PDB file of C-alpha atoms in Angstrom:
ATOM      1  CA  UNK A   1     124.433 235.897  13.796  1.00  0.00           C
ATOM      2  CA  UNK A   2     126.553 233.083  12.708  1.00  0.00           C
ATOM      3  CA  UNK A   3     129.107 235.201  11.487  1.00  0.00           C
ATOM      4  CA  UNK A   4     130.395 235.349  14.624  1.00  0.00           C
ATOM      5  CA  UNK A   5     131.874 231.362  14.257  1.00  0.00           C
ATOM      6  CA  UNK A   6     134.126 232.170  10.382  1.00  0.00           C
ATOM      7  CA  UNK A   7     137.476 232.272  11.646  1.00  0.00           C
ATOM      8  CA  UNK A   8     139.332 234.728  10.048  1.00  0.00           C
ATOM      9  CA  UNK A   9     140.304 235.285   6.387  1.00  0.00           C
ATOM     10  CA  UNK A  10     136.180 233.500   5.898  1.00  0.00           C
ATOM     11  CA  UNK A  11     133.257 234.511   4.618  1.00  0.00           C
ATOM     12  CA  UNK A  12     134.727 237.580   3.729  1.00  0.00           C
ATOM     13  CA  UNK A  13     132.662 240.255   2.204  1.00  0.00           C
ATOM     14  CA  UNK A  14     129.265 238.769   3.875  1.00  0.00           C
ATOM     15  CA  UNK A  15     131.587 239.955   6.794  1.00  0.00           C
ATOM     16  CA  UNK A  16     132.241 243.068   5.035  1.00  0.00           C
ATOM     17  CA  UNK A  17     128.351 243.481   3.380  1.00  0.00           C
ATOM     18  CA  UNK A  18     127.112 243.605   7.678  1.00  0.00           C
ATOM     19  CA  UNK A  19     128.897 246.768   8.625  1.00  0.00           C
ATOM     20  CA  UNK A  20     128.613 247.983   5.880  1.00  0.00           C
ATOM     21  CA  UNK A  21     125.170 247.793   5.879  1.00  0.00           C
ATOM     22  CA  UNK A  22     124.679 248.834  10.105  1.00  0.00           C
ATOM     23  CA  UNK A  23     126.609 251.773   8.927  1.00  0.00           C
ATOM     24  CA  UNK A  24     124.686 253.387   6.524  1.00  0.00           C
ATOM     25  CA  UNK A  25     122.701 256.534   7.318  1.00  0.00           C
ATOM     26  CA  UNK A  26     119.210 255.466   8.231  1.00  0.00           C
ATOM     27  CA  UNK A  27     120.379 251.235   8.880  1.00  0.00           C
ATOM     28  CA  UNK A  28     117.793 248.596  10.526  1.00  0.00           C
ATOM     29  CA  UNK A  29     118.637 249.737  13.905  1.00  0.00           C
ATOM     30  CA  UNK A  30     119.575 247.014  16.010  1.00  0.00           C
ATOM     31  CA  UNK A  31     118.740 246.244  19.543  1.00  0.00           C
ATOM     32  CA  UNK A  32     119.417 242.820  20.206  1.00  0.00           C
ATOM     33  CA  UNK A  33     122.507 240.522  18.390  1.00  0.00           C
ATOM     34  CA  UNK A  34     124.551 237.315  20.257  1.00  0.00           C
ATOM     35  CA  UNK A  35     128.391 237.705  19.284  1.00  0.00           C
ATOM     36  CA  UNK A  36     130.835 234.745  19.748  1.00  0.00           C
ATOM     37  CA  UNK A  37     134.375 236.922  20.335  1.00  0.00           C
ATOM     38  CA  UNK A  38     136.710 234.115  20.242  1.00  0.00           C
ATOM     39  CA  UNK A  39     137.155 233.039  16.418  1.00  0.00           C
ATOM     40  CA  UNK A  40     136.733 236.472  14.646  1.00  0.00           C
ATOM     41  CA  UNK A  41     138.172 238.965  16.908  1.00  0.00           C
ATOM     42  CA  UNK A  42     138.654 241.843  15.444  1.00  0.00           C
ATOM     43  CA  UNK A  43     135.814 241.849  13.411  1.00  0.00           C
ATOM     44  CA  UNK A  44     133.629 240.892  16.206  1.00  0.00           C
ATOM     45  CA  UNK A  45     134.670 244.054  18.047  1.00  0.00           C
ATOM     46  CA  UNK A  46     133.977 246.215  14.832  1.00  0.00           C
ATOM     47  CA  UNK A  47     130.252 245.043  14.490  1.00  0.00           C
ATOM     48  CA  UNK A  48     129.433 245.535  18.922  1.00  0.00           C
ATOM     49  CA  UNK A  49     131.704 249.305  17.772  1.00  0.00           C
ATOM     50  CA  UNK A  50     128.633 249.614  15.161  1.00  0.00           C
ATOM     51  CA  UNK A  51     126.379 248.582  17.413  1.00  0.00           C
ATOM     52  CA  UNK A  52     126.919 249.931  20.509  1.00  0.00           C
ATOM     53  CA  UNK A  53     125.035 253.738  20.075  1.00  0.00           C
ATOM     54  CA  UNK A  54     120.968 251.122  19.403  1.00  0.00           C
ATOM     55  CA  UNK A  55     122.274 247.961  21.568  1.00  0.00           C
ATOM     56  CA  UNK A  56     119.438 247.183  24.507  1.00  0.00           C
ATOM     57  CA  UNK A  57     120.057 243.640  24.893  1.00  0.00           C
ATOM     58  CA  UNK A  58     122.920 241.645  24.716  1.00  0.00           C
ATOM     59  CA  UNK A  59     125.000 237.776  24.660  1.00  0.00           C
ATOM     60  CA  UNK A  60     128.158 237.845  24.633  1.00  0.00           C
ATOM     61  CA  UNK A  61     130.647 234.543  25.031  1.00  0.00           C
ATOM     62  CA  UNK A  62     134.526 234.325  24.808  1.00  0.00           C
ATOM     63  CA  UNK A  63     135.377 237.726  24.813  1.00  0.00           C
ATOM     64  CA  UNK A  64     138.765 240.005  25.279  1.00  0.00           C
ATOM     65  CA  UNK A  65     139.580 243.734  27.672  1.00  0.00           C
ATOM     66  CA  UNK A  66     138.202 245.629  24.792  1.00  0.00           C
ATOM     67  CA  UNK A  67     135.191 243.976  24.196  1.00  0.00           C
ATOM     68  CA  UNK A  68     134.673 244.699  27.406  1.00  0.00           C
ATOM     69  CA  UNK A  69     135.047 247.814  27.696  1.00  0.00           C
ATOM     70  CA  UNK A  70     133.354 249.278  24.511  1.00  0.00           C
ATOM     71  CA  UNK A  71     129.965 246.645  25.111  1.00  0.00           C
ATOM     72  CA  UNK A  72     130.673 248.337  28.399  1.00  0.00           C
ATOM     73  CA  UNK A  73     130.553 251.972  27.092  1.00  0.00           C
ATOM     74  CA  UNK A  74     127.140 251.513  25.418  1.00  0.00           C
ATOM     75  CA  UNK A  75     124.512 253.906  26.186  1.00  0.00           C
ATOM     76  CA  UNK A  76     121.471 251.833  25.613  1.00  0.00           C
ATOM     77  CA  UNK A  77     122.668 249.328  27.138  1.00  0.00           C
ATOM     78  CA  UNK A  78     119.909 247.131  29.952  1.00  0.00           C
ATOM     79  CA  UNK A  79     120.345 243.551  29.597  1.00  0.00           C
ATOM     80  CA  UNK A  80     123.453 241.452  29.221  1.00  0.00           C
ATOM     81  CA  UNK A  81     125.008 237.837  28.954  1.00  0.00           C
ATOM     82  CA  UNK A  82     128.212 236.632  29.349  1.00  0.00           C
ATOM     83  CA  UNK A  83     129.751 234.624  28.994  1.00  0.00           C
ATOM     84  CA  UNK A  84     134.197 233.527  29.911  1.00  0.00           C
ATOM     85  CA  UNK A  85     135.933 231.644  30.131  1.00  0.00           C
ATOM     86  CA  UNK A  86     137.848 229.888  33.276  1.00  0.00           C
ATOM     87  CA  UNK A  87     141.338 229.383  32.077  1.00  0.00           C
ATOM     88  CA  UNK A  88     141.497 233.438  30.584  1.00  0.00           C
ATOM     89  CA  UNK A  89     142.977 236.061  32.437  1.00  0.00           C
ATOM     90  CA  UNK A  90     140.215 239.272  31.409  1.00  0.00           C
ATOM     91  CA  UNK A  91     141.897 241.840  33.761  1.00  0.00           C
ATOM     92  CA  UNK A  92     139.099 245.644  33.896  1.00  0.00           C
ATOM     93  CA  UNK A  93     140.463 248.248  35.618  1.00  0.00           C
ATOM     94  CA  UNK A  94     137.754 251.085  37.807  1.00  0.00           C
ATOM     95  CA  UNK A  95     134.946 251.386  34.814  1.00  0.00           C
ATOM     96  CA  UNK A  96     133.263 254.450  34.519  1.00  0.00           C
ATOM     97  CA  UNK A  97     128.928 253.671  35.504  1.00  0.00           C
ATOM     98  CA  UNK A  98     126.256 251.836  33.675  1.00  0.00           C
ATOM     99  CA  UNK A  99     123.188 250.971  33.736  1.00  0.00           C
ATOM    100  CA  UNK A 100     123.191 247.640  33.254  1.00  0.00           C
ATOM    101  CA  UNK A 101     119.151 246.937  35.089  1.00  0.00           C
ATOM    102  CA  UNK A 102     119.204 242.505  34.432  1.00  0.00           C
ATOM    103  CA  UNK A 103     122.758 240.574  33.681  1.00  0.00           C
ATOM    104  CA  UNK A 104     123.760 236.708  34.099  1.00  0.00           C
ATOM    105  CA  UNK A 105     127.254 235.862  34.321  1.00  0.00           C
ATOM    106  CA  UNK A 106     128.868 233.137  33.730  1.00  0.00           C
ATOM    107  CA  UNK A 107     133.295 232.128  34.300  1.00  0.00           C
ATOM    108  CA  UNK A 108     134.319 235.930  35.100  1.00  0.00           C
ATOM    109  CA  UNK A 109     137.641 235.402  36.889  1.00  0.00           C
ATOM    110  CA  UNK A 110     136.318 237.544  39.893  1.00  0.00           C
ATOM    111  CA  UNK A 111     138.162 240.536  39.693  1.00  0.00           C
ATOM    112  CA  UNK A 112     137.179 241.241  36.317  1.00  0.00           C
ATOM    113  CA  UNK A 113     133.196 240.702  37.749  1.00  0.00           C
ATOM    114  CA  UNK A 114     133.911 242.560  41.074  1.00  0.00           C
ATOM    115  CA  UNK A 115     135.048 245.476  39.074  1.00  0.00           C
ATOM    116  CA  UNK A 116     131.431 244.703  35.973  1.00  0.00           C
ATOM    117  CA  UNK A 117     129.640 244.016  39.617  1.00  0.00           C
ATOM    118  CA  UNK A 118     130.504 247.612  40.660  1.00  0.00           C
ATOM    119  CA  UNK A 119     130.006 249.923  37.895  1.00  0.00           C
ATOM    120  CA  UNK A 120     126.613 248.754  37.698  1.00  0.00           C
ATOM    121  CA  UNK A 121     125.810 248.214  41.680  1.00  0.00           C
ATOM    122  CA  UNK A 122     123.316 251.958  41.209  1.00  0.00           C
ATOM    123  CA  UNK A 123     121.481 250.354  38.016  1.00  0.00           C
ATOM    124  CA  UNK A 124     121.735 246.821  38.073  1.00  0.00           C
ATOM    125  CA  UNK A 125     118.773 245.012  39.205  1.00  0.00           C
ATOM    126  CA  UNK A 126     118.747 241.539  38.775  1.00  0.00           C
ATOM    127  CA  UNK A 127     121.101 239.157  38.147  1.00  0.00           C
ATOM    128  CA  UNK A 128     122.195 235.311  37.056  1.00  0.00           C
ATOM    129  CA  UNK A 129     125.954 234.802  38.190  1.00  0.00           C
ATOM    130  CA  UNK A 130     127.095 231.084  38.376  1.00  0.00           C
ATOM    131  CA  UNK A 131     128.653 229.774  41.470  1.00  0.00           C
ATOM    132  CA  UNK A 132     130.483 226.725  39.691  1.00  0.00           C
ATOM    133  CA  UNK A 133     133.451 226.041  41.808  1.00  0.00           C
ATOM    134  CA  UNK A 134     135.409 223.705  39.924  1.00  0.00           C
ATOM    135  CA  UNK A 135     136.895 225.255  35.713  1.00  0.00           C
ATOM    136  CA  UNK A 136     135.356 221.885  33.542  1.00  0.00           C
ATOM    137  CA  UNK A 137     138.616 220.804  31.574  1.00  0.00           C
ATOM    138  CA  UNK A 138     140.575 219.555  35.538  1.00  0.00           C
ATOM    139  CA  UNK A 139     141.831 223.067  35.856  1.00  0.00           C
ATOM    140  CA  UNK A 140     142.062 224.491  39.704  1.00  0.00           C
ATOM    141  CA  UNK A 141     138.532 226.059  40.821  1.00  0.00           C
ATOM    142  CA  UNK A 142     138.651 229.674  41.121  1.00  0.00           C
ATOM    143  CA  UNK A 143     137.372 231.279  44.456  1.00  0.00           C
ATOM    144  CA  UNK A 144     133.715 230.943  45.469  1.00  0.00           C
ATOM    145  CA  UNK A 145     132.134 233.601  43.082  1.00  0.00           C
ATOM    146  CA  UNK A 146     129.761 235.027  45.295  1.00  0.00           C
ATOM    147  CA  UNK A 147     131.828 235.719  47.419  1.00  0.00           C
ATOM    148  CA  UNK A 148     132.163 239.363  45.186  1.00  0.00           C
ATOM    149  CA  UNK A 149     128.733 240.718  46.187  1.00  0.00           C
ATOM    150  CA  UNK A 150     130.046 241.754  50.029  1.00  0.00           C
ATOM    151  CA  UNK A 151     132.799 244.165  47.096  1.00  0.00           C
ATOM    152  CA  UNK A 152     130.301 245.713  45.611  1.00  0.00           C
ATOM    153  CA  UNK A 153     127.587 247.035  47.247  1.00  0.00           C
ATOM    154  CA  UNK A 154     124.797 246.230  44.761  1.00  0.00           C
ATOM    155  CA  UNK A 155     121.198 247.195  45.308  1.00  0.00           C
ATOM    156  CA  UNK A 156     119.453 244.139  43.833  1.00  0.00           C
ATOM    157  CA  UNK A 157     115.958 243.358  43.490  1.00  0.00           C
ATOM    158  CA  UNK A 158     116.587 240.300  42.747  1.00  0.00           C
ATOM    159  CA  UNK A 159     119.953 237.070  42.574  1.00  0.00           C
ATOM    160  CA  UNK A 160     119.085 233.990  40.921  1.00  0.00           C
ATOM    161  CA  UNK A 161     122.637 231.205  41.174  1.00  0.00           C
ATOM    162  CA  UNK A 162     123.024 228.821  39.030  1.00  0.00           C
ATOM    163  CA  UNK A 163     125.427 226.360  38.517  1.00  0.00           C
ATOM    164  CA  UNK A 164     127.207 225.966  34.727  1.00  0.00           C
ATOM    165  CA  UNK A 165     128.851 222.519  35.751  1.00  0.00           C
ATOM    166  CA  UNK A 166     127.027 220.196  38.862  1.00  0.00           C
ATOM    167  CA  UNK A 167     124.793 221.628  41.060  1.00  0.00           C
ATOM    168  CA  UNK A 168     125.470 220.551  44.876  1.00  0.00           C
ATOM    169  CA  UNK A 169     121.915 220.184  46.692  1.00  0.00           C
ATOM    170  CA  UNK A 170     124.191 220.396  49.777  1.00  0.00           C
ATOM    171  CA  UNK A 171     126.285 223.730  49.992  1.00  0.00           C
ATOM    172  CA  UNK A 172     123.413 225.743  48.746  1.00  0.00           C
ATOM    173  CA  UNK A 173     121.772 226.792  51.875  1.00  0.00           C
ATOM    174  CA  UNK A 174     124.827 228.526  53.336  1.00  0.00           C
ATOM    175  CA  UNK A 175     125.109 230.509  49.789  1.00  0.00           C
ATOM    176  CA  UNK A 176     121.576 231.294  50.207  1.00  0.00           C
ATOM    177  CA  UNK A 177     121.648 232.818  54.125  1.00  0.00           C
ATOM    178  CA  UNK A 178     125.233 234.438  52.799  1.00  0.00           C
ATOM    179  CA  UNK A 179     124.076 236.154  50.191  1.00  0.00           C
ATOM    180  CA  UNK A 180     120.381 236.825  52.120  1.00  0.00           C
ATOM    181  CA  UNK A 181     122.755 238.689  55.386  1.00  0.00           C
ATOM    182  CA  UNK A 182     124.464 240.728  52.110  1.00  0.00           C
ATOM    183  CA  UNK A 183     121.326 241.727  50.330  1.00  0.00           C
ATOM    184  CA  UNK A 184     118.163 241.284  53.027  1.00  0.00           C
ATOM    185  CA  UNK A 185     116.382 244.118  49.497  1.00  0.00           C
ATOM    186  CA  UNK A 186     117.077 241.616  47.542  1.00  0.00           C
ATOM    187  CA  UNK A 187     115.072 237.657  46.430  1.00  0.00           C
ATOM    188  CA  UNK A 188     117.128 235.159  46.773  1.00  0.00           C
ATOM    189  CA  UNK A 189     117.390 232.048  44.352  1.00  0.00           C
ATOM    190  CA  UNK A 190     118.726 228.658  44.062  1.00  0.00           C
ATOM    191  CA  UNK A 191     117.903 227.764  40.409  1.00  0.00           C
ATOM    192  CA  UNK A 192     118.172 224.652  40.943  1.00  0.00           C
ATOM    193  CA  UNK A 193     116.553 224.136  44.491  1.00  0.00           C
ATOM    194  CA  UNK A 194     114.198 227.197  43.856  1.00  0.00           C
ATOM    195  CA  UNK A 195     113.171 226.161  40.020  1.00  0.00           C
ATOM    196  CA  UNK A 196     113.232 229.005  38.218  1.00  0.00           C
ATOM    197  CA  UNK A 197     112.651 228.443  35.342  1.00  0.00           C
ATOM    198  CA  UNK A 198     115.568 230.210  32.753  1.00  0.00           C
ATOM    199  CA  UNK A 199     115.079 233.841  31.610  1.00  0.00           C
ATOM    200  CA  UNK A 200     115.779 235.286  28.169  1.00  0.00           C
ATOM    201  CA  UNK A 201     116.479 237.938  26.162  1.00  0.00           C
TER     202      UNK A 201
END
């Protein structure tokens, strides 16, 4: 949805018309959308709220807490690709149980990631987890993302570890071994070392 990249106060007629169409009785069911939340957060939030009843797949980037809460309440959502900024101070409280089955996640602060994974632990089957530690632009490295697996009681059938930054093959065997011990029933892979093809929404 390219309107998500239009700044507040621009393309107002198109934005209003889009929301109006989404709210009309008999409007086409939205099953899949792509939203960037940091350009016009209020408008994007309203898009997510109106799409919520029927949305099944979602690509969402740079969300705020209110966007994530709205996403979490979507009753039909099954697949999500979530990108957050490593500089974002997102915090989520304990969430009610959700129904995601497939998730790719990058950049989400560890407390928010733990809350998200715990909420979907019973339903989540496939997780693509970005294990990059160093943020771009020289920011302080974050904690090892794969450590969240120890806290979430996940029931995955498949875990793919990947890096949005520089892939370090020397660190993969240790990470994979720890993840396999934590998830003995899951297929655990490194996207680069195991040459796993991307899965797209």
